[in-house]
mmCIF file with all atom_site columns, C-alpha atoms in Angstrom:
data_model
loop_
_atom_site.group_PDB
_atom_site.id
_atom_site.type_symbol
_atom_site.label_atom_id
_atom_site.label_alt_id
_atom_site.label_comp_id
_atom_site.label_asym_id
_atom_site.label_entity_id
_atom_site.label_seq_id
_atom_site.pdbx_PDB_ins_code
_atom_site.Cartn_x
_atom_site.Cartn_y
_atom_site.Cartn_z
_atom_site.occupancy
_atom_site.B_iso_or_equiv
_atom_site.pdbx_formal_charge
_atom_site.auth_seq_id
_atom_site.auth_comp_id
_atom_site.auth_asym_id
_atom_site.auth_atom_id
_atom_site.pdbx_PDB_model_num
ATOM 1   C CA . MET A 1 1   ? 0.033  0.070  -0.221 1.00 49.00 ? 96  MET A CA 1
ATOM 2   C CA . PHE A 1 2   ? 1.256  3.522  -0.869 1.00 54.00 ? 97  PHE A CA 1
ATOM 3   C CA . TYR A 1 3   ? 0.872  6.560  0.933  1.00 57.00 ? 98  TYR A CA 1
ATOM 4   C CA . ASN A 1 4   ? 1.600  9.897  -0.096 1.00 63.00 ? 99  ASN A CA 1
ATOM 5   C CA . PRO A 1 5   ? 4.856  11.165 1.326  1.00 63.00 ? 100 PRO A CA 1
ATOM 6   C CA . SER A 1 6   ? 3.587  14.389 2.146  1.00 65.00 ? 101 SER A CA 1
ATOM 7   C CA . TYR A 1 7   ? 1.146  13.147 4.502  1.00 64.00 ? 102 TYR A CA 1
ATOM 8   C CA . LEU A 1 8   ? 3.831  10.926 6.438  1.00 60.00 ? 103 LEU A CA 1
ATOM 9   C CA . VAL A 1 9   ? 6.165  13.871 6.868  1.00 67.00 ? 104 VAL A CA 1
ATOM 10  C CA . LEU A 1 10  ? 3.067  15.772 8.041  1.00 66.00 ? 105 LEU A CA 1
ATOM 11  C CA . ALA A 1 11  ? 2.227  12.865 10.592 1.00 64.00 ? 106 ALA A CA 1
ATOM 12  C CA . ILE A 1 12  ? 6.011  13.081 11.550 1.00 71.00 ? 107 ILE A CA 1
ATOM 13  C CA . VAL A 1 13  ? 5.678  16.851 12.469 1.00 70.00 ? 108 VAL A CA 1
ATOM 14  C CA . PHE A 1 14  ? 2.596  16.817 14.297 1.00 68.00 ? 109 PHE A CA 1
ATOM 15  C CA . LEU A 1 15  ? 4.041  13.753 16.642 1.00 64.00 ? 110 LEU A CA 1
ATOM 16  C CA . GLY A 1 16  ? 7.312  15.329 17.174 1.00 68.00 ? 111 GLY A CA 1
ATOM 17  C CA . ILE A 1 17  ? 5.423  18.812 18.222 1.00 75.00 ? 112 ILE A CA 1
ATOM 18  C CA . THR A 1 18  ? 3.221  16.370 20.558 1.00 68.00 ? 113 THR A CA 1
ATOM 19  C CA . LEU A 1 19  ? 6.210  14.795 22.185 1.00 64.00 ? 114 LEU A CA 1
ATOM 20  C CA . ALA A 1 20  ? 7.959  18.257 22.632 1.00 66.00 ? 115 ALA A CA 1
ATOM 21  C CA . ILE A 1 21  ? 4.910  19.817 24.083 1.00 70.00 ? 116 ILE A CA 1
ATOM 22  C CA . GLN A 1 22  ? 4.819  16.502 26.701 1.00 65.00 ? 117 GLN A CA 1
ATOM 23  C CA . ILE A 1 23  ? 8.551  17.226 27.424 1.00 68.00 ? 118 ILE A CA 1
ATOM 24  C CA . GLY A 1 24  ? 7.882  20.723 27.798 1.00 66.00 ? 119 GLY A CA 1
ATOM 25  C CA . TYR A 1 25  ? 4.894  20.157 30.006 1.00 58.00 ? 120 TYR A CA 1
ATOM 26  C CA . PHE A 1 26  ? 6.836  17.631 31.983 1.00 58.00 ? 121 PHE A CA 1
ATOM 27  C CA . TRP A 1 27  ? 9.871  19.382 32.376 1.00 58.00 ? 122 TRP A CA 1
ATOM 28  C CA . ARG A 1 28  ? 8.036  22.497 33.631 1.00 59.00 ? 123 ARG A CA 1
ATOM 29  C CA . THR A 1 29  ? 6.462  20.482 36.493 1.00 54.00 ? 124 THR A CA 1
ATOM 30  C CA . LYS A 1 30  ? 9.241  18.221 37.432 1.00 52.00 ? 125 LYS A CA 1
ATOM 31  C CA . ARG A 1 31  ? 11.010 21.593 37.683 1.00 49.00 ? 126 ARG A CA 1
ATOM 32  C CA . LYS A 1 32  ? 8.384  23.226 39.914 1.00 49.00 ? 127 LYS A CA 1
ATOM 33  C CA . ALA A 1 33  ? 8.547  20.478 42.136 1.00 47.00 ? 128 ALA A CA 1
ATOM 34  C CA . ARG A 1 34  ? 12.144 19.792 42.632 1.00 47.00 ? 129 ARG A CA 1
ATOM 35  C CA . ILE A 1 35  ? 13.895 20.910 45.939 1.00 44.00 ? 130 ILE A CA 1
ATOM 36  C CA . PRO A 1 36  ? 17.449 21.532 45.301 1.00 48.00 ? 131 PRO A CA 1
ATOM 37  C CA . ASP A 1 37  ? 19.951 19.989 47.383 1.00 51.00 ? 132 ASP A CA 1
ATOM 38  C CA . SER A 1 38  ? 23.067 21.928 47.055 1.00 49.00 ? 133 SER A CA 1
ATOM 39  C CA . ASN A 1 39  ? 24.172 24.685 44.902 1.00 53.00 ? 134 ASN A CA 1
ATOM 40  C CA . GLN A 1 40  ? 25.153 22.582 42.294 1.00 54.00 ? 135 GLN A CA 1
ATOM 41  C CA . GLU A 1 41  ? 22.124 20.825 41.741 1.00 54.00 ? 136 GLU A CA 1
ATOM 42  C CA . ASN A 1 42  ? 20.815 24.967 40.996 1.00 57.00 ? 137 ASN A CA 1
ATOM 43  C CA . SER A 1 43  ? 23.639 25.361 38.589 1.00 59.00 ? 138 SER A CA 1
ATOM 44  C CA . ASP A 1 44  ? 22.685 22.662 36.609 1.00 62.00 ? 139 ASP A CA 1
ATOM 45  C CA . GLN A 1 45  ? 18.871 23.417 36.653 1.00 60.00 ? 140 GLN A CA 1
ATOM 46  C CA . THR A 1 46  ? 19.957 27.068 35.328 1.00 61.00 ? 141 THR A CA 1
ATOM 47  C CA . LYS A 1 47  ? 22.042 25.435 32.683 1.00 63.00 ? 142 LYS A CA 1
ATOM 48  C CA . ALA A 1 48  ? 18.873 23.336 31.412 1.00 61.00 ? 143 ALA A CA 1
ATOM 49  C CA . THR A 1 49  ? 16.631 26.321 31.708 1.00 65.00 ? 144 THR A CA 1
ATOM 50  C CA . THR A 1 50  ? 19.009 28.074 29.420 1.00 76.00 ? 145 THR A CA 1
ATOM 51  C CA . GLU A 1 51  ? 19.315 25.813 27.194 1.00 82.00 ? 146 GLU A CA 1
ATOM 52  C CA . PHE A 1 52  ? 15.555 25.278 26.549 1.00 78.00 ? 147 PHE A CA 1
ATOM 53  C CA . GLU A 1 53  ? 15.116 28.841 26.734 1.00 83.00 ? 148 GLU A CA 1
ATOM 54  C CA . ARG A 1 54  ? 17.867 29.504 23.940 1.00 82.00 ? 149 ARG A CA 1
ATOM 55  C CA . ILE A 1 55  ? 16.509 26.592 21.844 1.00 82.00 ? 150 ILE A CA 1
ATOM 56  C CA . PHE A 1 56  ? 12.752 27.200 22.150 1.00 83.00 ? 151 PHE A CA 1
ATOM 57  C CA . MET A 1 57  ? 11.990 30.420 24.028 1.00 84.00 ? 152 MET A CA 1
ATOM 58  C CA . THR A 1 58  ? 13.356 32.901 21.645 1.00 82.00 ? 153 THR A CA 1
ATOM 59  C CA . PRO A 1 59  ? 10.728 35.156 19.856 1.00 84.00 ? 154 PRO A CA 1
ATOM 60  C CA . LEU A 1 60  ? 11.168 35.267 15.881 1.00 82.00 ? 155 LEU A CA 1
ATOM 61  C CA . THR A 1 61  ? 9.531  37.569 13.598 1.00 85.00 ? 156 THR A CA 1
ATOM 62  C CA . ILE A 1 62  ? 7.391  35.129 10.692 1.00 82.00 ? 157 ILE A CA 1
ATOM 63  C CA . ARG A 1 63  ? 6.355  37.510 7.598  1.00 84.00 ? 158 ARG A CA 1
ATOM 64  C CA . ALA A 1 64  ? 4.866  34.746 5.570  1.00 85.00 ? 159 ALA A CA 1
ATOM 65  C CA . ARG A 1 65  ? 3.026  32.566 7.671  1.00 82.00 ? 160 ARG A CA 1
ATOM 66  C CA . SER A 1 66  ? 0.636  29.730 7.205  1.00 87.00 ? 161 SER A CA 1
ATOM 67  C CA . ALA A 1 67  ? -2.176 28.089 9.138  1.00 89.00 ? 162 ALA A CA 1
ATOM 68  C CA . ILE A 1 68  ? -1.365 24.749 11.035 1.00 88.00 ? 163 ILE A CA 1
ATOM 69  C CA . TYR A 1 69  ? -4.266 23.027 12.813 1.00 91.00 ? 164 TYR A CA 1
ATOM 70  C CA . VAL A 1 70  ? -3.809 21.151 16.319 1.00 92.00 ? 165 VAL A CA 1
ATOM 71  C CA . SER A 1 71  ? -6.295 19.496 18.742 1.00 95.00 ? 166 SER A CA 1
ATOM 72  C CA . GLY A 1 72  ? -7.755 21.996 21.495 1.00 95.00 ? 167 GLY A CA 1
ATOM 73  C CA . ALA A 1 73  ? -5.754 20.180 24.368 1.00 95.00 ? 168 ALA A CA 1
ATOM 74  C CA . THR A 1 74  ? -2.475 20.728 22.108 1.00 94.00 ? 169 THR A CA 1
ATOM 75  C CA . LYS A 1 75  ? -3.395 24.404 21.579 1.00 94.00 ? 170 LYS A CA 1
ATOM 76  C CA . GLN A 1 76  ? -3.950 24.862 25.532 1.00 95.00 ? 171 GLN A CA 1
ATOM 77  C CA . LYS A 1 77  ? -0.939 23.217 26.557 1.00 95.00 ? 172 LYS A CA 1
ATOM 78  C CA . ILE A 1 78  ? 1.110  25.026 24.167 1.00 94.00 ? 173 ILE A CA 1
ATOM 79  C CA . LEU A 1 79  ? -0.364 28.535 25.191 1.00 94.00 ? 174 LEU A CA 1
ATOM 80  C CA . GLU A 1 80  ? 0.268  27.495 28.531 1.00 95.00 ? 175 GLU A CA 1
ATOM 81  C CA . ILE A 1 81  ? 3.798  27.043 28.317 1.00 93.00 ? 176 ILE A CA 1
ATOM 82  C CA . VAL A 1 82  ? 4.671  30.279 26.470 1.00 94.00 ? 177 VAL A CA 1
ATOM 83  C CA . ARG A 1 83  ? 2.359  32.006 28.876 1.00 93.00 ? 178 ARG A CA 1
ATOM 84  C CA . LYS A 1 84  ? 4.267  30.854 31.958 1.00 92.00 ? 179 LYS A CA 1
ATOM 85  C CA . VAL A 1 85  ? 7.734  29.964 30.308 1.00 90.00 ? 180 VAL A CA 1
ATOM 86  C CA . GLY A 1 86  ? 8.181  32.496 27.782 1.00 89.00 ? 181 GLY A CA 1
ATOM 87  C CA . GLY A 1 87  ? 8.961  36.086 27.619 1.00 84.00 ? 182 GLY A CA 1
ATOM 88  C CA . GLU A 1 88  ? 6.628  38.951 27.183 1.00 86.00 ? 183 GLU A CA 1
ATOM 89  C CA . ARG A 1 89  ? 7.530  38.867 23.732 1.00 88.00 ? 184 ARG A CA 1
ATOM 90  C CA . MET A 1 90  ? 6.997  34.900 22.795 1.00 91.00 ? 185 MET A CA 1
ATOM 91  C CA . THR A 1 91  ? 4.472  33.844 21.058 1.00 92.00 ? 186 THR A CA 1
ATOM 92  C CA . VAL A 1 92  ? 3.165  30.587 20.155 1.00 93.00 ? 187 VAL A CA 1
ATOM 93  C CA . THR A 1 93  ? 3.758  30.754 16.283 1.00 92.00 ? 188 THR A CA 1
ATOM 94  C CA . SER A 1 94  ? 7.465  31.354 17.628 1.00 92.00 ? 189 SER A CA 1
ATOM 95  C CA . TYR A 1 95  ? 7.532  28.536 19.906 1.00 93.00 ? 190 TYR A CA 1
ATOM 96  C CA . ALA A 1 96  ? 5.692  26.228 17.455 1.00 93.00 ? 191 ALA A CA 1
ATOM 97  C CA . GLU A 1 97  ? 8.334  27.440 14.410 1.00 92.00 ? 192 GLU A CA 1
ATOM 98  C CA . HIS A 1 98  ? 10.815 26.848 17.208 1.00 93.00 ? 193 HIS A CA 1
ATOM 99  C CA . ILE A 1 99  ? 9.443  23.059 17.914 1.00 94.00 ? 194 ILE A CA 1
ATOM 100 C CA . LEU A 1 100 ? 9.237  22.162 14.139 1.00 93.00 ? 195 LEU A CA 1
ATOM 101 C CA . ARG A 1 101 ? 12.660 23.454 13.142 1.00 93.00 ? 196 ARG A CA 1
ATOM 102 C CA . GLN A 1 102 ? 14.287 21.362 15.904 1.00 94.00 ? 197 GLN A CA 1
ATOM 103 C CA . HIS A 1 103 ? 12.159 18.566 15.022 1.00 94.00 ? 198 HIS A CA 1
ATOM 104 C CA . LEU A 1 104 ? 12.952 18.665 11.164 1.00 94.00 ? 199 LEU A CA 1
ATOM 105 C CA . ALA A 1 105 ? 16.766 19.336 12.029 1.00 94.00 ? 200 ALA A CA 1
ATOM 106 C CA . GLN A 1 106 ? 17.024 16.278 14.511 1.00 94.00 ? 201 GLN A CA 1
ATOM 107 C CA . TYR A 1 107 ? 15.100 13.781 12.009 1.00 93.00 ? 202 TYR A CA 1
ATOM 108 C CA . LYS A 1 108 ? 16.166 15.272 8.719  1.00 93.00 ? 203 LYS A CA 1
ATOM 109 C CA . GLU A 1 109 ? 18.227 12.217 7.914  1.00 92.00 ? 204 GLU A CA 1
ATOM 110 C CA . GLU A 1 110 ? 15.476 9.877  8.936  1.00 92.00 ? 205 GLU A CA 1
ATOM 111 C CA . ILE A 1 111 ? 12.872 11.760 6.952  1.00 89.00 ? 206 ILE A CA 1
ATOM 112 C CA . ASN A 1 112 ? 15.053 11.977 3.733  1.00 88.00 ? 207 ASN A CA 1
ATOM 113 C CA . ARG A 1 113 ? 15.767 7.678  4.165  1.00 89.00 ? 208 ARG A CA 1
ATOM 114 C CA . ILE A 1 114 ? 11.954 7.146  4.440  1.00 89.00 ? 209 ILE A CA 1
ATOM 115 C CA . TYR A 1 115 ? 11.253 9.487  1.523  1.00 87.00 ? 210 TYR A CA 1
ATOM 116 C CA . GLU A 1 116 ? 13.860 7.692  -0.621 1.00 88.00 ? 211 GLU A CA 1
ATOM 117 C CA . GLU A 1 117 ? 12.580 4.379  0.111  1.00 88.00 ? 212 GLU A CA 1
ATOM 118 C CA . ARG A 1 118 ? 9.395  5.746  -1.898 1.00 86.00 ? 213 ARG A CA 1
ATOM 119 C CA . GLY A 1 119 ? 11.718 6.645  -4.647 1.00 80.00 ? 214 GLY A CA 1
ATOM 120 C CA . LYS A 1 120 ? 12.197 10.301 -4.155 1.00 74.00 ? 215 LYS A CA 1
ATOM 121 C CA . LYS A 1 121 ? 14.956 12.132 -3.947 1.00 70.00 ? 216 LYS A CA 1
ATOM 122 C CA . ASP A 1 122 ? 16.173 13.906 -0.435 1.00 65.00 ? 217 ASP A CA 1
ATOM 123 C CA . LEU A 1 123 ? 13.290 16.713 0.916  1.00 70.00 ? 218 LEU A CA 1
ATOM 124 C CA . PHE A 1 124 ? 15.981 18.553 2.554  1.00 71.00 ? 219 PHE A CA 1
#
């Protein structure tokens, strides 16, 4: 049975978004629940927060935009993350863009391999 490769890529992207949202939510929940035992733990936590913020919480200006639809539950989780973790200028659009860019960079080779198996050249 043959599937349209663009649907496969779209499914992979949405799975990546869902996973990133769940990881972000879990990370934020665990971070609040932790009681640091030492100064070293505080330092490690600050580094992790900085890395997350560097990758996902940097506001972007996106001029040519396109709509992507997600479930209401996913939208609420994203809104909560952006409101509570992001800065004043952070938007849901910027956060979603960062998640998708990270996902595509992380799975670039695997996506291309699957796409090639369907008889096409590299997407990226």
